Amino acid sequence: MAIKTYREAITEALMIEMDRDERVIVMGEDVAGGAGGSAGVRDNQNGIFGTYPQFHARYGENRFIDTPISEAAIVGAAAGAALAGLRPVVEIMFADFIGYCLDQIMNQAAKFRYMFGGTSRTPMVLRTAYGAGLSAAAQHSQAIYPIITHIPGVKVAVPSKPADVKGLMLTAIRDDDPVIFFDHKALFGVQGEVPEGDTPIPFGKGMRYREGKDATVVAIGRMVHFSEAVVDKLAKENGITCDVIDPRTTSPLDEDIILSSVEKTGRLIIVDESTPRCSVAGDISSMVAMKGFDFLDAPIELVTSAHSPVPFAPNLERAYLPSGGRIEAAIRKAVEY
Amino acid sequence: MQLSREQLLRAYRQMKTIREFEDRLHEEIPKGLIPGFTHLYSGQEAIAVGVCENLNDSDAITSTHRGHGHCIAKGCDVKGMMAEIYGRATGLCGGKGGSMHIADLSKGMLGANGIVGGGPPLAMGASIAFRNRGKGEVAVALAGDGSCNSGPVFEAMNMAVMLNLPVIFVFENNGYSEQTAPAYAVGAGKTDMVRRAQGFGMPASKADGTDFFAVYDMTREAVERARNGGGPTALEFECLRFFGHFEGDPQKYRIKGEVEMARESMDCLKNFRKRVTEAKLLEASDLDSIDSEVLKLIDEAVAEAIAAPFPPDTDVTKNVYINY
């Protein structure tokens, strides 16, 4: 398999789908960067995060649509275009900006099928970059996927690896329900093996990235990478081995892969970049407490960000995020309980 | 005026159906069998019908929380609508949507909408699909005067101009957004809706919303422009809501006699009847027979709705997703 970056994997999936199905369009702010500027250029910088190389030249004005800064209209337009037969992929540059368009997600796209008695489909994908680690501070760093996961009617993907990004994006675009797709902005340059060709990954199927017997570490998004490093270190230095499980989608959630792992290990550590109250970590924890109580040999450990806005100063941001040290301490606490 | 006899009869039948549908709901709601909130459209019939008479099933509309008139004008099944309002399994949305969320995508009715200002971004999006399809279809956002103060509506209007989309923004100024009058809520007074839309760079004009012919003509021009690649238009139609914001609204914000005055001089059905009979386009007897047919239809719709079963409890989690 070829080694590709997370960014290249996104591009590959988008191109496969745009080439395959002319109903797929892409819309967003600066996706074809530089529209209307004095230099008259398009395809400038390949979009803000570099995920759209030469898309304007390749797909043209009607299918690759640069929009003004109008988050509500972009997402509302995607919902309306989906009802009218397109399969729009829209980009909200930073997940924090979803505040502007939450009505279009929460009250419109997520609800149509239910409110209309199953007579409609809303095949749209909202792509957005989330996450801390770049000193982008409180309004450009939030991991808000739990807020969206809470909403019935939308599906939520939070991939960690390039292969997953590609496979889940292919599924997202083909899915007839609205999908909110969270890319971690600190992962765009991360490399990994990516299978060639048309390789969709189903939603609701988690991935086990490490195999172990002492504890189960469930990690989401960038936290998968943090957790793998800690688990590798513990295995090498202390002989403690852990399963590392990435659910990949938080809605639907692969409960089976988590429960079967906890049944084997008896210990669960959940590593989640979002803030702790009403979070995905809390949700998984409660699910295991309800359905896997008898499997547990130790209290469930949650390693989350602080319950605060994301700070700016690099040291504070490090203190905010789950760290290797905190993940290691949580695993040790569970194992030594 | 270029309307055929058939069109005139259809327009009257639809306006009358909306009127009787609403008047009957007004009588039925206090009986306690209709759940939830109901917002009546009476007094605005000429707008829904004047706009939709210019549209085909392949054209789309988005609607508001006051959507019954739009649904009927766009061709939704009246009995299915009534059953939906009663929350029954036989309703257009299987009892899941109720009054505020009736939709029929086969008729291009993309849904009534419980969120003020919710529709215009959706209509704008549908018009992107229509532009790309290239078959001359148009989308119409029917929105109230209250929505014209909502940010997403401004965003949708701007994007429609920027992308030259086949979409029409229709503002029905029915005198009140909930309880608040546009004279208070719309900066620079009631005329500002049109000027705002013009500020986004699209043609915008205004007409008497109780005059079916004025609505029809103004919409026809906008629809032709949109079908021919001429981009978006905004229209404002003035009228007066005959009922309160919701059924049960004590309407203390209105002077006594305001509704009576409107029913006397701003009744689109009376105006239509006078106009077509005086011009000898239709006979009074043509209209009378439509009146009795409509009354019968509404009677049947109510009776069938009341007799229909509620959806099974097991439907509660059905159709959240297509697959999950």
XYZ file of C-alpha atoms in Angstrom:
661
model
C 0.000 0.000 0.000
C 1.123 3.499 -0.726
C 2.101 5.819 2.105
C 0.024 8.973 1.987
C -0.833 11.846 4.244
C -4.179 12.358 5.914
C -4.576 15.382 3.609
C -3.856 13.327 0.472
C -6.302 10.666 1.610
C -9.096 13.253 1.881
C -8.321 14.572 -1.584
C -8.267 11.085 -3.036
C -11.684 10.234 -1.632
C -13.211 13.502 -2.829
C -11.799 13.030 -6.312
C -12.991 9.445 -6.551
C -16.523 10.549 -5.730
C -16.531 13.709 -7.849
C -15.236 11.715 -10.822
C -17.733 8.927 -10.243
C -20.916 10.923 -9.603
C -21.657 14.315 -11.118
C -24.250 14.985 -8.426
C -21.364 15.428 -5.965
C -20.468 19.085 -5.551
C -18.160 20.855 -3.111
C -18.975 24.228 -1.560
C -17.287 26.391 1.015
C -15.314 29.460 1.907
C -12.096 29.725 -0.097
C -12.273 26.157 -1.334
C -11.006 27.480 -4.656
C -9.265 30.327 -2.808
C -8.767 33.746 -4.292
C -12.030 34.181 -6.209
C -12.512 37.770 -7.293
C -9.081 38.907 -6.163
C -6.942 41.330 -8.160
C -4.641 38.537 -9.313
C -7.581 36.699 -10.843
C -6.294 33.329 -9.692
C -8.279 30.204 -8.760
C -7.129 27.011 -7.058
C -4.962 29.204 -4.878
C -3.235 27.231 -2.076
C -5.477 24.248 -2.980
C -8.046 25.417 -0.432
C -7.370 26.462 3.131
C -6.018 23.120 4.333
C -4.694 22.093 0.945
C -7.258 19.385 0.328
C -8.514 20.595 -3.083
C -5.557 20.641 -5.508
C -6.708 21.950 -8.889
C -10.334 21.111 -8.116
C -11.643 24.289 -9.724
C -9.815 23.594 -12.946
C -10.930 19.980 -12.894
C -14.585 20.282 -11.845
C -15.512 23.825 -12.804
C -17.584 26.606 -11.354
C -20.864 24.685 -10.988
C -19.459 21.770 -9.017
C -16.698 23.433 -7.025
C -18.291 26.493 -5.533
C -16.426 29.206 -3.695
C -18.810 30.894 -1.304
C -18.749 34.059 0.754
C -18.329 33.722 4.522
C -21.901 32.577 5.120
C -21.888 29.405 7.184
C -25.641 29.286 7.665
C -26.290 29.688 3.951
C -23.618 27.143 2.992
C -25.043 24.408 5.199
C -28.655 25.366 4.502
C -27.870 25.306 0.792
C -26.338 21.859 1.153
C -29.485 20.600 2.858
C -31.700 22.151 0.178
C -29.491 20.921 -2.659
C -29.536 17.428 -1.153
C -33.343 17.457 -1.012
C -33.325 18.552 -4.652
C -31.075 15.726 -5.864
C -27.421 16.736 -5.435
C -24.906 15.121 -3.093
C -23.171 18.180 -1.669
C -19.971 18.154 0.355
C -19.624 21.451 2.168
C -16.690 22.719 4.134
C -17.000 24.712 7.318
C -13.393 25.760 7.672
C -13.140 25.471 11.454
C -15.554 23.337 13.469
C -16.010 26.245 15.863
C -17.914 28.086 13.127
C -20.636 25.456 13.307
C -22.134 27.772 15.907
C -23.274 29.907 13.001
C -25.014 27.100 11.176
C -26.190 24.797 13.936
C -29.810 25.486 12.994
C -29.204 24.092 9.525
C -27.666 20.937 11.005
C -29.812 20.457 14.087
C -33.232 21.677 12.987
C -33.086 21.191 9.237
C -30.835 18.491 7.746
C -30.952 16.149 10.745
C -34.724 16.270 10.986
C -36.093 16.132 7.455
C -36.345 12.405 7.121
C -38.066 11.974 10.463
C -40.373 14.996 10.250
C -41.374 14.139 6.714
C -42.285 10.582 7.670
C -39.418 8.911 5.832
C -40.271 10.448 2.473
C -37.016 12.370 2.018
C -33.286 11.776 1.932
C -30.586 14.342 2.675
C -27.319 13.036 1.231
C -24.907 15.742 2.350
C -21.516 15.806 4.032
C -20.291 18.644 6.197
C -16.488 18.581 6.382
C -14.868 20.542 9.137
C -11.484 20.821 10.829
C -11.445 20.546 14.616
C -9.050 20.229 17.470
C -6.398 21.884 19.585
C -2.617 21.821 19.342
C -1.844 24.737 17.058
C -2.292 27.586 19.566
C -5.362 28.631 17.647
C -7.083 29.274 21.004
C -10.683 29.185 22.105
C -12.549 29.996 18.883
C -10.454 27.918 16.462
C -9.644 24.729 18.386
C -12.693 23.083 19.849
C -13.401 19.350 19.620
C -17.159 19.735 19.360
C -18.066 16.360 17.904
C -19.965 15.383 21.078
C -22.383 18.281 20.517
C -23.135 16.962 17.038
C -23.109 13.312 18.129
C -25.947 14.201 20.472
C -28.233 15.056 17.545
C -30.369 12.211 16.162
C -30.480 12.187 12.368
C -26.853 13.017 11.618
C -23.941 10.604 11.478
C -20.561 11.652 12.825
C -17.124 10.527 11.626
C -13.951 11.411 13.563
C -11.145 9.543 11.790
C -7.584 9.301 13.048
C -5.630 7.616 10.234
C -5.207 8.408 6.537
C -6.726 5.087 5.460
C -9.785 5.735 7.609
C -10.177 9.252 6.283
C -10.328 7.924 2.763
C -12.616 5.008 3.463
C -14.985 6.909 5.705
C -15.207 9.875 3.323
C -16.164 7.560 0.469
C -18.914 6.128 2.672
C -19.976 9.579 3.867
C -20.527 10.900 0.353
C -22.447 7.780 -0.688
C -24.568 7.804 2.447
C -28.125 9.091 2.030
C -28.181 10.544 5.557
C -26.420 13.780 6.534
C -22.869 13.173 7.754
C -20.690 15.546 9.762
C -17.051 14.695 9.102
C -14.454 15.958 11.579
C -10.841 16.196 10.361
C -8.261 16.989 13.037
C -6.328 20.018 11.853
C -3.134 18.781 13.510
C -3.286 15.498 11.575
C -3.309 16.753 7.975
C 0.389 15.974 7.562
C 0.333 12.594 9.326
C 1.286 9.701 7.071
C -0.004 6.183 6.823
C -0.743 3.334 4.488
C -3.745 4.022 2.292
C -5.254 1.305 0.125
C -5.577 2.054 -3.574
C -8.868 2.372 -5.358
C -12.416 2.325 -4.170
C -12.219 1.174 -0.566
C -15.124 2.481 1.502
C -15.192 1.751 5.250
C -18.623 1.197 6.798
C -19.842 3.496 9.560
C -20.245 1.990 13.007
C -17.229 -0.314 12.668
C -14.333 0.509 14.957
C -10.685 -0.450 14.421
C -8.297 -2.141 16.827
C -4.878 -0.543 16.335
C -3.050 -2.414 19.136
C -3.716 -5.821 20.634
C -3.215 -6.400 24.359
C -4.512 -8.161 27.464
C -4.216 -5.745 30.385
C -6.495 -2.866 29.465
C -8.660 -1.397 26.728
C -7.861 2.100 25.566
C -10.643 3.654 23.510
C -9.361 6.776 21.799
C -10.899 9.231 19.357
C -9.315 11.254 16.556
C -5.885 12.593 17.321
C -5.990 10.875 20.715
C -5.513 7.558 18.918
C -1.995 8.676 18.018
C -1.293 9.888 21.573
C -2.612 6.613 23.010
C -0.649 4.386 20.645
C 2.600 6.069 21.698
C 1.843 5.516 25.386
C 0.692 1.927 24.880
C 3.831 1.106 22.870
C 5.986 2.604 25.602
C 4.235 0.645 28.374
C 4.542 -2.587 26.432
C 8.220 -2.063 25.845
C 9.186 -0.770 29.271
C 6.764 -2.542 31.588
C 5.228 -5.423 29.684
C 1.731 -3.916 30.089
C -0.223 -4.568 26.899
C -3.434 -2.835 25.823
C -6.001 -2.906 23.093
C -6.184 0.477 21.382
C -9.567 0.931 19.808
C -10.653 3.764 17.553
C -14.447 3.819 17.085
C -13.899 5.977 13.946
C -17.525 7.086 13.979
C -19.145 8.366 17.156
C -22.612 8.071 15.619
C -23.230 5.219 14.936
C -20.923 3.846 17.653
C -19.403 0.380 17.466
C -20.360 -0.844 20.931
C -19.410 -4.444 20.193
C -15.729 -3.823 19.562
C -15.502 -1.900 22.844
C -17.489 -4.374 24.939
C -15.693 -7.433 23.578
C -12.338 -5.829 24.313
C -13.354 -4.885 27.863
C -14.623 -8.412 28.381
C -11.126 -9.604 27.538
C -9.095 -7.007 29.482
C -11.410 -6.034 32.353
C -10.178 -2.453 32.267
C -11.226 0.588 30.257
C -9.506 3.907 29.671
C -11.207 6.405 27.365
C -9.117 9.159 25.797
C -11.161 11.982 24.291
C -9.986 15.451 23.270
C -13.359 17.046 23.892
C -14.343 18.606 27.192
C -15.669 16.081 29.703
C -19.281 17.050 30.433
C -21.846 15.280 28.212
C -18.985 14.013 26.059
C -18.357 10.981 23.890
C -16.069 9.712 26.665
C -18.912 10.016 29.130
C -21.263 8.308 26.705
C -18.954 5.330 26.103
C -18.280 5.095 29.817
C -21.965 4.923 30.636
C -22.576 2.409 27.863
C -19.896 0.069 29.266
C -21.148 0.579 32.823
C -24.621 -0.457 31.689
C -23.771 -3.270 29.305
C -20.374 -4.488 30.496
C -20.466 -4.007 34.280
C -19.592 -7.611 34.960
C -16.517 -7.375 32.725
C -14.926 -4.583 34.744
C -12.137 -5.284 37.212
C -11.419 -1.607 37.861
C -13.222 1.735 37.640
C -13.405 3.231 34.148
C -10.810 5.975 33.643
C -11.543 9.049 31.528
C -8.724 11.135 30.107
C -10.212 14.262 28.562
C -9.348 17.866 28.000
C -9.961 20.297 30.836
C -13.498 21.576 31.181
C -12.444 24.954 29.879
C -12.199 26.840 26.607
C -8.989 26.048 24.712
C -6.201 28.374 25.903
C -3.659 30.165 23.706
C -0.288 29.964 25.485
C 1.457 26.751 24.345
C 2.088 25.529 27.877
C -1.535 26.105 28.834
C -2.752 24.348 25.709
C -0.554 21.352 26.594
C -2.019 21.393 30.088
C -5.509 21.518 28.581
C -5.112 18.509 26.288
C -4.811 14.872 27.343
C -1.058 14.207 27.528
C 0.967 11.045 27.268
C 1.687 11.359 30.984
C -2.003 11.525 31.896
C -2.874 8.649 29.587
C -0.071 6.540 31.071
C -1.127 7.362 34.627
C -4.722 6.391 33.857
C -3.678 3.057 32.342
C -1.406 2.302 35.304
C -4.117 3.233 37.782
C -6.581 0.901 36.101
C -4.108 -1.949 35.780
C -2.869 -1.621 39.378
C -6.371 -1.273 40.863
C -53.992 38.918 -17.895
C -53.292 35.685 -19.744
C -54.989 33.169 -17.474
C -57.174 30.521 -19.028
C -60.613 29.706 -17.689
C -59.182 26.475 -16.369
C -56.469 28.360 -14.503
C -58.968 30.788 -13.026
C -61.149 27.964 -11.791
C -58.145 26.175 -10.333
C -56.892 29.330 -8.638
C -60.271 29.959 -7.052
C -60.628 26.350 -5.996
C -57.223 26.396 -4.315
C -57.811 29.709 -2.553
C -61.184 28.500 -1.388
C -59.704 25.195 -0.235
C -57.114 27.021 1.838
C -59.767 29.308 3.321
C -62.108 26.473 4.256
C -59.258 24.308 5.497
C -58.206 27.087 7.864
C -61.704 28.137 8.922
C -62.487 24.537 9.719
C -59.284 24.133 11.742
C -60.238 27.263 13.655
C -63.503 25.519 14.591
C -61.940 22.138 15.280
C -58.933 23.152 17.349
C -60.941 24.153 20.461
C -62.482 20.668 20.445
C -59.120 19.332 21.606
C -58.392 16.618 19.051
C -55.599 18.511 17.268
C -52.287 18.326 19.141
C -49.675 21.056 19.345
C -49.471 24.514 17.817
C -51.369 25.520 14.720
C -50.717 28.706 12.766
C -53.418 29.682 10.300
C -52.847 31.228 6.879
C -56.265 32.802 6.287
C -56.101 36.153 4.517
C -52.957 35.203 2.567
C -54.437 32.719 0.087
C -53.833 34.856 -2.999
C -50.090 34.817 -2.314
C -49.654 31.051 -2.070
C -51.881 30.418 -5.045
C -50.682 33.357 -7.142
C -47.082 32.222 -6.677
C -47.609 28.482 -7.128
C -49.836 28.851 -10.201
C -46.571 29.756 -11.946
C -44.804 26.580 -10.823
C -44.689 22.918 -11.846
C -44.240 19.859 -9.649
C -40.558 19.861 -10.616
C -40.135 23.376 -9.207
C -39.555 23.557 -5.469
C -40.884 25.708 -2.677
C -39.867 26.055 0.928
C -42.392 27.206 3.452
C -42.896 28.519 6.962
C -44.548 27.497 10.216
C -47.708 28.958 8.623
C -47.499 26.495 5.775
C -50.931 24.969 5.127
C -51.712 27.417 2.313
C -48.375 26.782 0.633
C -48.875 23.022 0.814
C -52.336 23.199 -0.732
C -51.235 25.645 -3.419
C -48.310 23.375 -4.338
C -50.628 20.423 -4.753
C -50.240 18.456 -1.512
C -53.115 16.090 -0.794
C -55.615 17.896 1.419
C -56.813 14.788 3.211
C -53.219 13.723 3.877
C -52.535 17.182 5.289
C -55.556 17.093 7.574
C -54.629 13.643 8.858
C -51.092 14.907 9.485
C -52.405 17.858 11.500
C -54.416 15.401 13.588
C -51.207 13.373 14.111
C -52.510 10.288 12.366
C -50.673 7.441 10.650
C -52.382 8.308 7.376
C -50.941 11.832 7.411
C -48.554 12.986 4.708
C -45.665 12.545 7.138
C -47.098 9.579 9.036
C -47.907 11.767 12.015
C -44.238 12.623 12.583
C -44.308 16.227 11.379
C -47.636 17.787 12.239
C -48.843 21.183 11.112
C -45.428 22.848 11.049
C -43.501 20.242 9.036
C -45.738 19.027 6.219
C -43.769 18.075 3.120
C -44.369 16.306 -0.160
C -41.221 16.061 -2.214
C -43.084 14.543 -5.161
C -44.903 17.877 -5.439
C -41.749 19.947 -4.942
C -42.928 20.929 -1.484
C -39.713 20.836 0.521
C -41.411 21.261 3.841
C -43.150 23.693 6.083
C -40.551 24.863 8.544
C -40.786 25.538 12.240
C -37.790 27.870 12.174
C -38.385 31.452 11.049
C -35.948 32.079 8.213
C -35.265 28.352 7.847
C -36.533 28.070 4.299
C -34.610 30.608 2.208
C -31.178 28.911 2.538
C -32.813 25.590 1.601
C -34.526 27.068 -1.454
C -31.265 28.684 -2.487
C -29.576 25.279 -2.187
C -32.299 23.586 -4.220
C -31.741 26.209 -6.904
C -28.081 25.173 -7.118
C -29.305 21.695 -8.025
C -31.667 23.235 -10.596
C -28.963 25.428 -12.096
C -26.652 22.437 -12.435
C -29.412 20.279 -13.914
C -30.125 22.939 -16.530
C -33.798 22.150 -17.102
C -35.102 25.570 -16.137
C -36.549 24.598 -12.778
C -36.880 27.273 -10.120
C -37.040 27.312 -6.343
C -39.216 29.699 -4.370
C -38.711 30.532 -0.719
C -42.000 31.600 0.809
C -41.122 33.460 3.966
C -42.808 35.847 6.327
C -41.995 39.434 7.216
C -40.405 38.150 10.424
C -37.800 36.202 8.447
C -36.527 39.325 6.733
C -34.656 40.178 9.945
C -32.907 36.821 10.070
C -29.226 36.573 9.152
C -29.376 33.296 7.208
C -31.977 34.895 4.922
C -29.534 37.689 4.118
C -26.788 35.133 3.514
C -29.053 33.190 1.179
C -30.010 36.310 -0.783
C -26.386 37.344 -1.176
C -25.283 33.915 -2.304
C -28.195 33.695 -4.741
C -27.069 36.905 -6.419
C -23.419 35.925 -6.346
C -24.096 32.547 -7.998
C -26.914 33.891 -10.224
C -29.311 31.218 -9.025
C -32.883 30.497 -10.172
C -34.489 31.295 -6.818
C -37.225 33.709 -5.789
C -37.531 35.070 -2.274
C -41.161 35.838 -1.510
C -41.809 37.836 1.644
C -45.399 37.646 2.775
C -45.905 40.729 4.887
C -49.010 39.740 6.808
C -48.776 42.589 9.299
C -47.203 40.729 12.186
C -44.171 38.601 12.923
C -45.662 36.647 15.828
C -46.992 39.690 17.705
C -44.635 42.374 16.442
C -45.439 44.624 13.513
C -42.884 45.338 10.766
C -43.510 49.036 11.356
C -41.543 48.469 14.557
C -39.269 45.563 13.645
C -38.079 46.399 10.143
C -35.578 49.240 10.095
C -36.709 52.280 8.104
C -40.293 51.024 8.051
C -42.366 48.619 6.062
C -40.957 49.431 2.633
C -37.535 48.251 3.640
C -37.922 44.572 2.701
C -37.778 45.423 -0.970
C -34.947 47.880 -0.513
C -32.955 45.357 1.465
C -33.246 42.786 -1.305
C -32.271 45.422 -3.845
C -29.248 46.098 -1.680
C -28.073 42.560 -2.403
C -28.232 43.371 -6.082
C -31.371 41.624 -7.225
C -34.572 42.996 -8.691
C -37.200 43.370 -6.014
C -40.723 44.651 -6.076
C -43.859 44.767 -4.073
C -47.547 44.243 -4.690
C -50.891 43.884 -2.966
C -50.942 40.361 -1.575
C -54.718 40.260 -1.509
C -54.854 40.641 -5.291
C -54.313 37.244 -6.884
C -53.656 38.789 -10.291
C -50.995 41.164 -9.000
C -49.233 38.291 -7.222
C -49.531 36.040 -10.250
C -48.165 38.623 -12.681
C -45.284 39.733 -10.525
C -44.289 36.137 -9.786
C -44.587 35.161 -13.436
C -42.054 37.784 -14.404
C -39.664 36.579 -11.690
C -40.125 32.923 -12.636
C -39.453 33.670 -16.304
C -36.306 35.543 -15.376
C -35.129 32.657 -13.196
C -35.946 30.003 -15.817
C -34.013 31.960 -18.410
C -30.845 32.264 -16.346
C -31.586 35.798 -15.161
C -30.973 35.000 -11.513
C -32.861 35.683 -8.310
C -35.703 38.056 -7.514
C -37.275 39.186 -4.278
C -40.971 39.951 -3.967
C -42.936 41.418 -1.117
C -46.679 40.933 -0.887
C -48.704 42.857 1.649
C -51.780 41.447 3.324
C -53.218 41.057 6.794
C -53.397 37.876 8.813
C -57.026 37.078 9.691
C -56.189 34.987 12.766
C -53.635 35.275 15.549
C -50.037 34.114 15.432
C -51.157 30.725 16.707
C -54.592 29.387 17.480
C -55.329 30.584 20.989
C -53.428 33.850 20.584
C -55.577 36.492 22.346
C -54.248 39.097 19.850
C -54.113 41.953 22.332
C -51.636 43.706 20.074
C -54.367 44.462 17.501
C -57.033 47.137 17.715
C -60.617 46.003 17.788
C -62.065 45.932 14.311
C -58.764 45.437 12.497
C -59.589 41.928 11.369
C -63.178 42.851 10.519
C -61.854 45.662 8.327
C -59.450 43.272 6.633
C -62.144 40.669 6.094
C -64.290 43.369 4.540
C -61.811 45.108 2.251
C -58.725 42.838 2.060
C -60.317 39.488 1.377
C -58.590 37.973 -1.651
C -61.479 35.593 -2.300
C -64.095 38.349 -2.377
C -61.796 40.448 -4.545
C -61.236 37.564 -6.951
C -64.929 36.709 -7.190
C -65.872 40.341 -7.877
C -63.144 40.750 -10.462
C -63.796 37.609 -12.507
C -67.589 37.891 -12.428
C -67.608 41.601 -13.325
C -65.202 40.906 -16.197
C -67.482 38.012 -17.224
C -64.556 35.599 -17.076
C -66.452 33.222 -14.810
C -70.046 32.928 -13.691
C -71.023 33.180 -10.026
C -72.521 29.714 -10.385
C -69.102 28.299 -11.391
C -67.689 29.627 -8.165
C -70.645 28.540 -6.070
C -70.294 24.974 -7.220
C -66.590 25.043 -6.331
C -67.556 26.355 -2.902
C -69.783 23.387 -2.219
C -67.260 20.885 -3.562
C -64.578 22.340 -1.324
C -66.805 22.251 1.749
C -67.510 18.606 1.073
C -63.790 17.848 0.658
C -62.953 19.516 3.966
C -65.781 17.711 5.742
C -64.490 14.424 4.435
C -60.895 15.304 5.306
C -61.798 16.042 8.928
C -63.991 12.974 9.273
C -61.359 10.708 7.745
C -58.601 12.220 9.873
C -60.565 11.691 13.075
C -61.359 8.115 12.071
C -57.761 7.323 11.152
C -55.434 5.451 13.504
C -52.515 7.056 15.292
C -49.094 5.781 14.266
C -47.939 2.751 16.262
C -45.676 3.494 19.240
C -42.981 1.473 17.519
C -42.710 4.240 14.901
C -40.963 6.462 17.447
C -37.462 5.573 16.253
C -38.394 4.839 12.647
C -36.913 7.048 9.909
C -34.373 8.828 12.070
C -31.869 7.478 9.553
C -32.123 5.581 6.309
C -29.673 3.111 7.837
C -27.752 3.250 11.117
